[in-house]
mmCIF file of C-alpha atoms (C1' of nucleotides) in Angstrom:
data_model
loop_
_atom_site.group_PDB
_atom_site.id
_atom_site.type_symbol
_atom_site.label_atom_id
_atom_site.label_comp_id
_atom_site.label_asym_id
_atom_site.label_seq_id
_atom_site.Cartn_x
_atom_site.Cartn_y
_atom_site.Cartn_z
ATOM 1 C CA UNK Y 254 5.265 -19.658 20.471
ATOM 2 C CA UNK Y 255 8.661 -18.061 21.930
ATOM 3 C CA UNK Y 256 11.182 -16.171 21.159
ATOM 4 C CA UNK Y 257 13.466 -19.161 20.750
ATOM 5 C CA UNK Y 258 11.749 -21.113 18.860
ATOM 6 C CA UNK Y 259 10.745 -18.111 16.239
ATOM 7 C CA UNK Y 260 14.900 -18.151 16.581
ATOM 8 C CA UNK Y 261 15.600 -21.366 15.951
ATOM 9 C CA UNK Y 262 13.699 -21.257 12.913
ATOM 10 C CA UNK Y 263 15.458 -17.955 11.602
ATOM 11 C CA UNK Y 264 18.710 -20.471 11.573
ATOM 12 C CA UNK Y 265 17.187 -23.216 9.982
ATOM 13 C CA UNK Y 266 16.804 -21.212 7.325
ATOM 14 C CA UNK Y 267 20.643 -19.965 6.989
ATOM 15 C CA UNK Y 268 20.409 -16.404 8.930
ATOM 16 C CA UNK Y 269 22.289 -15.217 11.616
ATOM 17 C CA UNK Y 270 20.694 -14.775 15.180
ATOM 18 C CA UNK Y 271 21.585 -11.776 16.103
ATOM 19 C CA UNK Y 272 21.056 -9.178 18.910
ATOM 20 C CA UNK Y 273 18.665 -6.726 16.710
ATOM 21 C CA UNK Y 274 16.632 -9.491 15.245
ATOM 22 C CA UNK Y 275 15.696 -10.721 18.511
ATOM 23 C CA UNK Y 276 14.991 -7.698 20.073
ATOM 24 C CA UNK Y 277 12.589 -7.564 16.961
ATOM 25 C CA UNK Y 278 10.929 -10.992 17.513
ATOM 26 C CA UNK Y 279 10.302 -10.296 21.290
ATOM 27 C CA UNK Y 280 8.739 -6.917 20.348
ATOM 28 C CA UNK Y 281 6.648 -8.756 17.992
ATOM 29 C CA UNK Y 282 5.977 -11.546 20.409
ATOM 30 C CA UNK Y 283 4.847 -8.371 23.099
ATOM 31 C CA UNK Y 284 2.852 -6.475 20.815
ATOM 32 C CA UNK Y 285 -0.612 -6.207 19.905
ATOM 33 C CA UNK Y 286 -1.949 -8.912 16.949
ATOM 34 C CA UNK Y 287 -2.141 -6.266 14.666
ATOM 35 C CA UNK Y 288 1.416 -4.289 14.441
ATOM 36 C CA UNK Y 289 3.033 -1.684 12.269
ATOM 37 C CA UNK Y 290 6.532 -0.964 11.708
ATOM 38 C CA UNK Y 291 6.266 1.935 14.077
ATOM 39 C CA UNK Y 292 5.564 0.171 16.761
ATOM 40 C CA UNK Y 293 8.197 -2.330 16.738
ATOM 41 C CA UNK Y 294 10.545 -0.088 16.332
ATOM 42 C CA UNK Y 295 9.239 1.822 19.389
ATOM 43 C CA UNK Y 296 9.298 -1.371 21.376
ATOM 44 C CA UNK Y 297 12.829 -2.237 20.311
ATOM 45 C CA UNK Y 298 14.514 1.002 20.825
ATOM 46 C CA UNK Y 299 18.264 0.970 19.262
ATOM 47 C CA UNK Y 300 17.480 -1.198 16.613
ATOM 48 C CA UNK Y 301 17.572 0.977 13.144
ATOM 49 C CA UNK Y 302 14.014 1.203 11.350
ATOM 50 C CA UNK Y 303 16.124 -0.291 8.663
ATOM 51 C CA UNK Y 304 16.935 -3.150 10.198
ATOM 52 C CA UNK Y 305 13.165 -3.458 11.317
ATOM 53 C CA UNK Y 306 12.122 -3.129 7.570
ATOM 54 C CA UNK Y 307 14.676 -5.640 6.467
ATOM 55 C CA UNK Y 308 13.477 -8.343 9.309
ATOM 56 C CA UNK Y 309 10.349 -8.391 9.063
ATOM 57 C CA UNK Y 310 11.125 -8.978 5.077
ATOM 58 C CA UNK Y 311 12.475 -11.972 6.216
ATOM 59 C CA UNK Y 312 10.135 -12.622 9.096
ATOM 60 C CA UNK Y 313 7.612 -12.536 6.014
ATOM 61 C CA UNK Y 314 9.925 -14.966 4.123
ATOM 62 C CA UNK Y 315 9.920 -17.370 6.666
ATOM 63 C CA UNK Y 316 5.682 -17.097 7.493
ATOM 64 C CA UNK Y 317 6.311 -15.803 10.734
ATOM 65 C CA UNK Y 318 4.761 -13.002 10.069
ATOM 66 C CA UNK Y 319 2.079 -11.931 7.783
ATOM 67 C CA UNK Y 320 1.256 -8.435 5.563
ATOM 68 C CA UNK Y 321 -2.726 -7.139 5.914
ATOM 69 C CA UNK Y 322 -3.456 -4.506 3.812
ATOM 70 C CA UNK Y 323 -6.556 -2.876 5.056
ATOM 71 C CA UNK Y 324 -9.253 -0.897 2.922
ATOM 72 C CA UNK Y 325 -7.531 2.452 3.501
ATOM 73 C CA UNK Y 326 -4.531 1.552 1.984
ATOM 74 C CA UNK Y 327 -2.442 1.435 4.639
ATOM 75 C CA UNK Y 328 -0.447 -1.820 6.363
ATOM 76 C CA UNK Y 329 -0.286 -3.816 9.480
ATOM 77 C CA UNK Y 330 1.829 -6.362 10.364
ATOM 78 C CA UNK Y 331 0.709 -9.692 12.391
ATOM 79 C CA UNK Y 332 2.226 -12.532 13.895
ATOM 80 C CA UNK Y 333 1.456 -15.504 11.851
ATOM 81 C CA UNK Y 334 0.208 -19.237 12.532
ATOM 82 C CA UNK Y 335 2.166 -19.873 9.574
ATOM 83 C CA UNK Y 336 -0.840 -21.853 7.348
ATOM 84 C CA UNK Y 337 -2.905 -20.298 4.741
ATOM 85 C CA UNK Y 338 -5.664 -17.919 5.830
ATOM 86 C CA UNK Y 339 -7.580 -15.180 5.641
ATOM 87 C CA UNK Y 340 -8.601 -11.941 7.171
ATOM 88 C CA UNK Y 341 -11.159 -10.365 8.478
ATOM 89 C CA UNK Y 342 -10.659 -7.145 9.950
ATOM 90 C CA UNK Y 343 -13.126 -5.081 11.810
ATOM 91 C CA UNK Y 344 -13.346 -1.433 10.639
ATOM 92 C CA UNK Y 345 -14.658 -0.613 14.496
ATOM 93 C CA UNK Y 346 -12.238 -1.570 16.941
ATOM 94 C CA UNK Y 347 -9.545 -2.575 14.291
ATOM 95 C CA UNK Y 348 -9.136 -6.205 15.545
ATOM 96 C CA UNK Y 349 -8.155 -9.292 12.738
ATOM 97 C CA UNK Y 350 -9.535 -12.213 12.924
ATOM 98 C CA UNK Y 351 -8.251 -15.094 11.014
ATOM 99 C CA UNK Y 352 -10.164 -18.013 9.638
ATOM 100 C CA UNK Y 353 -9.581 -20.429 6.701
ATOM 101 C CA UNK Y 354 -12.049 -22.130 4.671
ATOM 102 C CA UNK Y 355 -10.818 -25.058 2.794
ATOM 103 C CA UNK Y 356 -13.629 -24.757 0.200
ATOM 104 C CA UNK Y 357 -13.274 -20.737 -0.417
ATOM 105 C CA UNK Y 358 -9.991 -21.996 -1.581
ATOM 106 C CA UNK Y 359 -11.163 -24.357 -3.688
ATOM 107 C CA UNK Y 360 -13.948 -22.387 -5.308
ATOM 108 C CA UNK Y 361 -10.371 -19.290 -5.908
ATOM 109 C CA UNK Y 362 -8.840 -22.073 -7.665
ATOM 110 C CA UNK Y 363 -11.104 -23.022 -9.929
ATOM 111 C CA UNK Y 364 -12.406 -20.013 -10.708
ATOM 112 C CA UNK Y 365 -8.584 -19.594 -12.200
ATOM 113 C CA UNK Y 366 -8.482 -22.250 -13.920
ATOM 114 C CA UNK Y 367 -12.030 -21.385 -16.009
ATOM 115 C CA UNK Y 368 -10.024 -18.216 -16.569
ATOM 116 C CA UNK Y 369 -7.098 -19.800 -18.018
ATOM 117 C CA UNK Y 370 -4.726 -18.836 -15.268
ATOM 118 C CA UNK Y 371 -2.002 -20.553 -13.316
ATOM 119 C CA UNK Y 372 -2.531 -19.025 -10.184
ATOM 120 C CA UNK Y 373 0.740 -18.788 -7.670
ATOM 121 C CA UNK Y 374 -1.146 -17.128 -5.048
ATOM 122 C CA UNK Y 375 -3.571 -14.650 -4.139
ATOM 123 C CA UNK Y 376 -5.139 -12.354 -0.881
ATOM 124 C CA UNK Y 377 -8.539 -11.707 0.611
ATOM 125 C CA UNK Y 378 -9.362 -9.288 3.066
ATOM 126 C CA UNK Y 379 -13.118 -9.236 4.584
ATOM 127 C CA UNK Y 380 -13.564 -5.628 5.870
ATOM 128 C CA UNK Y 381 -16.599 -5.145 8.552
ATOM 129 C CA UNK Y 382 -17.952 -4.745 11.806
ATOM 130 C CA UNK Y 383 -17.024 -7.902 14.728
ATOM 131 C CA UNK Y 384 -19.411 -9.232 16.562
ATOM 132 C CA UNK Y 385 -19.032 -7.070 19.368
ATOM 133 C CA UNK Y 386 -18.689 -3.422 17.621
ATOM 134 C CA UNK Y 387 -21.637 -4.439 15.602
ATOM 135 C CA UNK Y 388 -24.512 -3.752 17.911
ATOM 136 C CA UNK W 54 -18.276 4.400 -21.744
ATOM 137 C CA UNK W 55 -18.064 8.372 -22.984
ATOM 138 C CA UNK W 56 -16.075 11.391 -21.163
ATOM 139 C CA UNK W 57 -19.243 12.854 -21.254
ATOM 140 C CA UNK W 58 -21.505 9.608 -19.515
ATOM 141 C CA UNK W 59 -18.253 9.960 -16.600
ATOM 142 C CA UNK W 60 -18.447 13.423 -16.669
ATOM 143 C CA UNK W 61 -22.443 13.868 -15.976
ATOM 144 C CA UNK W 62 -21.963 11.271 -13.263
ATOM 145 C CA UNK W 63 -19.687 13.602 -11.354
ATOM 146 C CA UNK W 64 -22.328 16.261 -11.849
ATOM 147 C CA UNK W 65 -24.791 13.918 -10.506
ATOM 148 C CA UNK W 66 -23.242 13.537 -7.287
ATOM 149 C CA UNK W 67 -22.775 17.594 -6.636
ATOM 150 C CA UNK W 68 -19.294 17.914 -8.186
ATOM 151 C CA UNK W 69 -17.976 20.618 -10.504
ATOM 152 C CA UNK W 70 -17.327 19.516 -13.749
ATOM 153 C CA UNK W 71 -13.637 21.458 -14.319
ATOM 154 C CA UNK W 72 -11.201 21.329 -17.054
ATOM 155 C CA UNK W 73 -8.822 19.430 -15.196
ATOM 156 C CA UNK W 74 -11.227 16.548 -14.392
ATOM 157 C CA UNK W 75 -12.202 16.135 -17.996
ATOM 158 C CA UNK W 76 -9.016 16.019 -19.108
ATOM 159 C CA UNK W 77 -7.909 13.391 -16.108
ATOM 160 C CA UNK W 78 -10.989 11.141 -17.095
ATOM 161 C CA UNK W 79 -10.155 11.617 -21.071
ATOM 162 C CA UNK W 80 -6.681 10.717 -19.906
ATOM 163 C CA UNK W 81 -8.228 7.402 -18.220
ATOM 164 C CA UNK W 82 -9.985 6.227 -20.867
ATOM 165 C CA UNK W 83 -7.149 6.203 -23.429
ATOM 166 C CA UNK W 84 -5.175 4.638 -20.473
ATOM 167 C CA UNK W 85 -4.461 1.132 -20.609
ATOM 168 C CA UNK W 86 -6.926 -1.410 -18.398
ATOM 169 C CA UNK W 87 -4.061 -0.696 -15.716
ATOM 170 C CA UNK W 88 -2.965 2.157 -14.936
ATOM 171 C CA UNK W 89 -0.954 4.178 -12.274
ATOM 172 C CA UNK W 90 -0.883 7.794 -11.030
ATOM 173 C CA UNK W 91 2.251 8.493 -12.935
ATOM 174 C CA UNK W 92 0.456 7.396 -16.023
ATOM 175 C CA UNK W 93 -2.487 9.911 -15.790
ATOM 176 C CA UNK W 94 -0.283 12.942 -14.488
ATOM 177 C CA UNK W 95 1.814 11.604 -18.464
ATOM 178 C CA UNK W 96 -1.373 11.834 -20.145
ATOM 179 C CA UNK W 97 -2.495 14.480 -18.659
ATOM 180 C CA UNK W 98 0.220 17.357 -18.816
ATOM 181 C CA UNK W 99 -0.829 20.603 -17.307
ATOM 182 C CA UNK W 100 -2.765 19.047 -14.527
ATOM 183 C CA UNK W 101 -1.050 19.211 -11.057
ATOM 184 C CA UNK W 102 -0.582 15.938 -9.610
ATOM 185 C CA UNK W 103 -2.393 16.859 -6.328
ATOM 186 C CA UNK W 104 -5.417 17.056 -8.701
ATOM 187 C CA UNK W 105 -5.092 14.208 -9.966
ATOM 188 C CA UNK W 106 -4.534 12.421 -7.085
ATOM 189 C CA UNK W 107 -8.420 14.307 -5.801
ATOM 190 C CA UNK W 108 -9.631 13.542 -8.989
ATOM 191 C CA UNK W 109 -8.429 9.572 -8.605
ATOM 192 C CA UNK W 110 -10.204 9.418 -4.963
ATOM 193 C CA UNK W 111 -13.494 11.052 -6.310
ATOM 194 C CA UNK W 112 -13.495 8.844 -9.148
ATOM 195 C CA UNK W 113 -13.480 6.315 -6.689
ATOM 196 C CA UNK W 114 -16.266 7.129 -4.511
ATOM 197 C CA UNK W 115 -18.527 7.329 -7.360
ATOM 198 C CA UNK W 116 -17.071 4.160 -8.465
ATOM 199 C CA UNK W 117 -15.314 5.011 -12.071
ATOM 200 C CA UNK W 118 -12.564 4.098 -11.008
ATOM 201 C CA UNK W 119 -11.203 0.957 -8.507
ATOM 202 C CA UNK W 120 -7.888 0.543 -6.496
ATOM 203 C CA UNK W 121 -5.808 -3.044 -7.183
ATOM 204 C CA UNK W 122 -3.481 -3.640 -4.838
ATOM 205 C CA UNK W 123 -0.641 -5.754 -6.300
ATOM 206 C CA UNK W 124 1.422 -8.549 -4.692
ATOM 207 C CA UNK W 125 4.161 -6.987 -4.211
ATOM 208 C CA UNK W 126 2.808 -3.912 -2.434
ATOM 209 C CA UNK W 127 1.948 -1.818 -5.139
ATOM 210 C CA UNK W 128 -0.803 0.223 -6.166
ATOM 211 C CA UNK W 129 -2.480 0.410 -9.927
ATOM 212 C CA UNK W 130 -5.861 1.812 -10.719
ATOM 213 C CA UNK W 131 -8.304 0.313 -13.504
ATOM 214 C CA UNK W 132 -11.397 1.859 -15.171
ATOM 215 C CA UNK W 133 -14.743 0.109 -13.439
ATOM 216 C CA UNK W 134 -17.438 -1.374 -14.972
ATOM 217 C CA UNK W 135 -19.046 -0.264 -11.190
ATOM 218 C CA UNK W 136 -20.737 -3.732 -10.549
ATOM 219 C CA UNK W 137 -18.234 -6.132 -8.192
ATOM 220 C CA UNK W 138 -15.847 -8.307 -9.251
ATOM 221 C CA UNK W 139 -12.504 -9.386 -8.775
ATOM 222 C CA UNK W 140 -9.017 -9.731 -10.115
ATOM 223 C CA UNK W 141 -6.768 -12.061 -11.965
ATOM 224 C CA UNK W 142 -3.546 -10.278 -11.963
ATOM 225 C CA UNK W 143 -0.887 -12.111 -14.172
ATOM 226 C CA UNK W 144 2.748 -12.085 -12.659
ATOM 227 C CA UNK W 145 4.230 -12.230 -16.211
ATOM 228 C CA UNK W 146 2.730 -9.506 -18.172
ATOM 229 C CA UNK W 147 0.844 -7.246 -15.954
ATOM 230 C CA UNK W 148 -2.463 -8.291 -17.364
ATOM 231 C CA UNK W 149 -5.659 -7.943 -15.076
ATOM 232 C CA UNK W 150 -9.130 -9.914 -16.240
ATOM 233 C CA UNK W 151 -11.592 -8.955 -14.345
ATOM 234 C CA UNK W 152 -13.852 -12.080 -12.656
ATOM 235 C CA UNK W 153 -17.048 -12.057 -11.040
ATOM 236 C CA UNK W 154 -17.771 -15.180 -9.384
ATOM 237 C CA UNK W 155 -21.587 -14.955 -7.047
ATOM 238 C CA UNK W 156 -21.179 -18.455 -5.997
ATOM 239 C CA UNK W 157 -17.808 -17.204 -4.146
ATOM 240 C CA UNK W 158 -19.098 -14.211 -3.254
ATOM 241 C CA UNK W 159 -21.780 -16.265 -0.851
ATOM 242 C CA UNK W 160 -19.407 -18.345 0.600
ATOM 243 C CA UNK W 161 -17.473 -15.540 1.189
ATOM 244 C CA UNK W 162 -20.302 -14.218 2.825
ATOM 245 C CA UNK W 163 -21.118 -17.266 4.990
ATOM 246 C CA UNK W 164 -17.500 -17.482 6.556
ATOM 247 C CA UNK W 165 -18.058 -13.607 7.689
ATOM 248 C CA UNK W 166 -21.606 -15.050 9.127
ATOM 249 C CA UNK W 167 -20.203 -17.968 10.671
ATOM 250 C CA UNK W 168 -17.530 -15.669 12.354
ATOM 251 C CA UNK W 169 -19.867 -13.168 13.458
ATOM 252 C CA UNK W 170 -19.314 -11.009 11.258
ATOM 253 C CA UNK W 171 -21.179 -7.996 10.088
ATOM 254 C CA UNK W 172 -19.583 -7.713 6.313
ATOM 255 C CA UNK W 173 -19.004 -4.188 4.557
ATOM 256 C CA UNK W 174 -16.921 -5.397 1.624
ATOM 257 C CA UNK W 175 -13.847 -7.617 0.680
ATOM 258 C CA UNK W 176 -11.037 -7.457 -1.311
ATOM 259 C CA UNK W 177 -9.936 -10.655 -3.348
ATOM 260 C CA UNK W 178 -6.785 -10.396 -6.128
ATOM 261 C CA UNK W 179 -5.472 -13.641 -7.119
ATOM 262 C CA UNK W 180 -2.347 -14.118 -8.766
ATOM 263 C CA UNK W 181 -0.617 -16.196 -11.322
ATOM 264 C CA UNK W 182 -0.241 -16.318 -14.915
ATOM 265 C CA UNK W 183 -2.858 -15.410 -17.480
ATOM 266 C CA UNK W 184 -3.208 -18.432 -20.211
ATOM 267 C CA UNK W 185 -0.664 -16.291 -22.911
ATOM 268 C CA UNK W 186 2.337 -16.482 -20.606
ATOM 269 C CA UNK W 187 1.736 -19.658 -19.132
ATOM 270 C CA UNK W 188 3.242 -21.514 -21.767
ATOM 271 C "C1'" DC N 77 -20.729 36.640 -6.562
ATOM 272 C "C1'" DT N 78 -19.404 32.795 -3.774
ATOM 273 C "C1'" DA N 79 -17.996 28.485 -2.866
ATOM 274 C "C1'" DC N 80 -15.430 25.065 -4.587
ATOM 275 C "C1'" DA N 81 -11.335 23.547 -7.330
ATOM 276 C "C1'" DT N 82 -6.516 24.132 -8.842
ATOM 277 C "C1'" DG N 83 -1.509 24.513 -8.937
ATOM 278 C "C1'" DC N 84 2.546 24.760 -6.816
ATOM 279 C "C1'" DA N 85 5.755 23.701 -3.521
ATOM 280 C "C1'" DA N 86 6.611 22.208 0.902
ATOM 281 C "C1'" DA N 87 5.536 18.744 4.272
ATOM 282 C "C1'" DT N 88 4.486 13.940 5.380
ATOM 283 C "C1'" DT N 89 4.815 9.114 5.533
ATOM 284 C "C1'" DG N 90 6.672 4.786 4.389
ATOM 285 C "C1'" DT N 91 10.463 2.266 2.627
ATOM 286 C "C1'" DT N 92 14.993 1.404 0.460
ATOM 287 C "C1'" DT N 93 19.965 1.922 -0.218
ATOM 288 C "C1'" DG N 94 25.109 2.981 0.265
ATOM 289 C "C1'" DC N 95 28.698 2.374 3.060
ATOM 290 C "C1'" DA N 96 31.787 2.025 6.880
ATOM 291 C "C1'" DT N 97 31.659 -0.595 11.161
ATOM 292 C "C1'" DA N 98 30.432 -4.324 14.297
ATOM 293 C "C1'" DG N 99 29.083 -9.084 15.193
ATOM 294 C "C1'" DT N 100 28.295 -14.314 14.136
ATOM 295 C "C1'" DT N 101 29.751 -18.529 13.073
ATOM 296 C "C1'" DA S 223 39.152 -14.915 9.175
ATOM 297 C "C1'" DA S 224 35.186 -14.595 6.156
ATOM 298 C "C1'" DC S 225 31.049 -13.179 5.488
ATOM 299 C "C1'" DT S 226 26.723 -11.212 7.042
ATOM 300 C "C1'" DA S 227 24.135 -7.903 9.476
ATOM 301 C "C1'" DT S 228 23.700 -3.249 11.454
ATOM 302 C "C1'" DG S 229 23.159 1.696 11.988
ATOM 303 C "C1'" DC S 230 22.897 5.932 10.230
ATOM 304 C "C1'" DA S 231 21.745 9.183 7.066
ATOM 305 C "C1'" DA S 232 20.629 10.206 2.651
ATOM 306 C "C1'" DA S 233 17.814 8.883 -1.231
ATOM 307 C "C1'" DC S 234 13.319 7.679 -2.875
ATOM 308 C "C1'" DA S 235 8.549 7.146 -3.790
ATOM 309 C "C1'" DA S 236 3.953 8.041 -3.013
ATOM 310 C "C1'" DT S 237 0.603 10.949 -1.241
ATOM 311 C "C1'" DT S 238 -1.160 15.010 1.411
ATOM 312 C "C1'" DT S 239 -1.606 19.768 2.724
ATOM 313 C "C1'" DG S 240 -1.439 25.036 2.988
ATOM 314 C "C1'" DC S 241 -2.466 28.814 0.633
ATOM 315 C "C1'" DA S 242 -3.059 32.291 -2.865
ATOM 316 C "C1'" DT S 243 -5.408 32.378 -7.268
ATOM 317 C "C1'" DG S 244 -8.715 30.891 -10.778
ATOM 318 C "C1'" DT S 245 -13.367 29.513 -12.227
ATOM 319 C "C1'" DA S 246 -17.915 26.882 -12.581
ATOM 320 C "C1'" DG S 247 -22.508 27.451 -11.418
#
DNA sequence: CTACATGCAAATTGTTTGCATAGTT
DNA sequence: AACTATGCAAACAATTTGCATGTAG
């Protein structure tokens, strides 16, 4: 994916394309899979860390980007495919892998529904080693 | 659970048993299911929020106590039962049920397999509305 | 008695907000 | 021109740390 089409679809959605928020995308686009807020704004020197904070809110808003949490408590940022996943994040090398399965899913939802809830939404995070730190 | 069944099991593992914890831990239990930081440091006047914040991560080592990340970024603490589970976190009134679910758990298990995965732990939270405020 | 725990306040870290100015459409 | 977005700095919130003092074992 490119810069201009991550663009495009900012405008699609009634924002303005400006300077700042593509300096933002690109450094996104450049960084590693697994980002924090730091190192965008790093990579896009002269844009304000507010700025930074308020597009990736919308970066978020839009699924271009997605919010991992990881077991310490802290967050990362990563470029998103957009669809529903999840993670799995190796607590060796740090790498995030995602992977969907259509039946986890399933299972979630029913699980809410025995429990009486209407569920919106919800996160899971696998925490481990990858197959190649785990030898 | 007792003050005193907590408190031995921080004995147990080597720890002092001070004023301050007991009175964090006595503070816990009278705490609602959900509770944050703030809340203890309320119920718990006297104690210097640095301690409490010690106590919180001890508590969690030895498993008293878990971490819930909410949606929106959030962080609330509940009183464990110790064995897994999971959470149903209602949007509408703040509830949390607690679910445990082994069926998912294994599947959950398999996808980390399947990717290679050597599995430590997960985190799931799924959220909606609890049966009350989905009316 | 000795090592560990506490309290306090200062230091961090991460994120949000107010507001005057600049930029898009 | 009208409205939105930006930058900066200050405001906030949450959590950690240094250090002198207190205290459980």
């Amino acid at each position: 994916m490119t810069a201009q089409d991550t663009a495009a679809r900012l405008e699609g959605v009634g924002h303005r394309l400006t300077a700042p928020r593509r300096a933002v995308l690109e450094a996104i686009l450049a960084a590693p899979a697994l980002f924090t807020v730091e190192d965008i704004c790093a990579a896009a020197p002269g844009v304000g860390r507010a700025t930074v904070f308020r597009t990736m809110k919308l970066l978020q808003e839009i699924d271009l980007v997605c919010r991992v949490p990881l077991e310490d408590g802290s967050v990362r940022y990563q470029f998103s495919q957009g669809d529903h996943h999840h993670h799995l994040v190796c607590s060796a090398c740090g790498s995030i892998k995602e992977f969907i399965d259509p039946e986890l899913d399933a299972r979630i939802l029913e699980d809410a529904l025995t429990a009486g809830f209407h569920l919106d939404g919800h996160s899971l995070e696998l925490y481990g080693r990858c197959a190649a730190c785990d030898r």
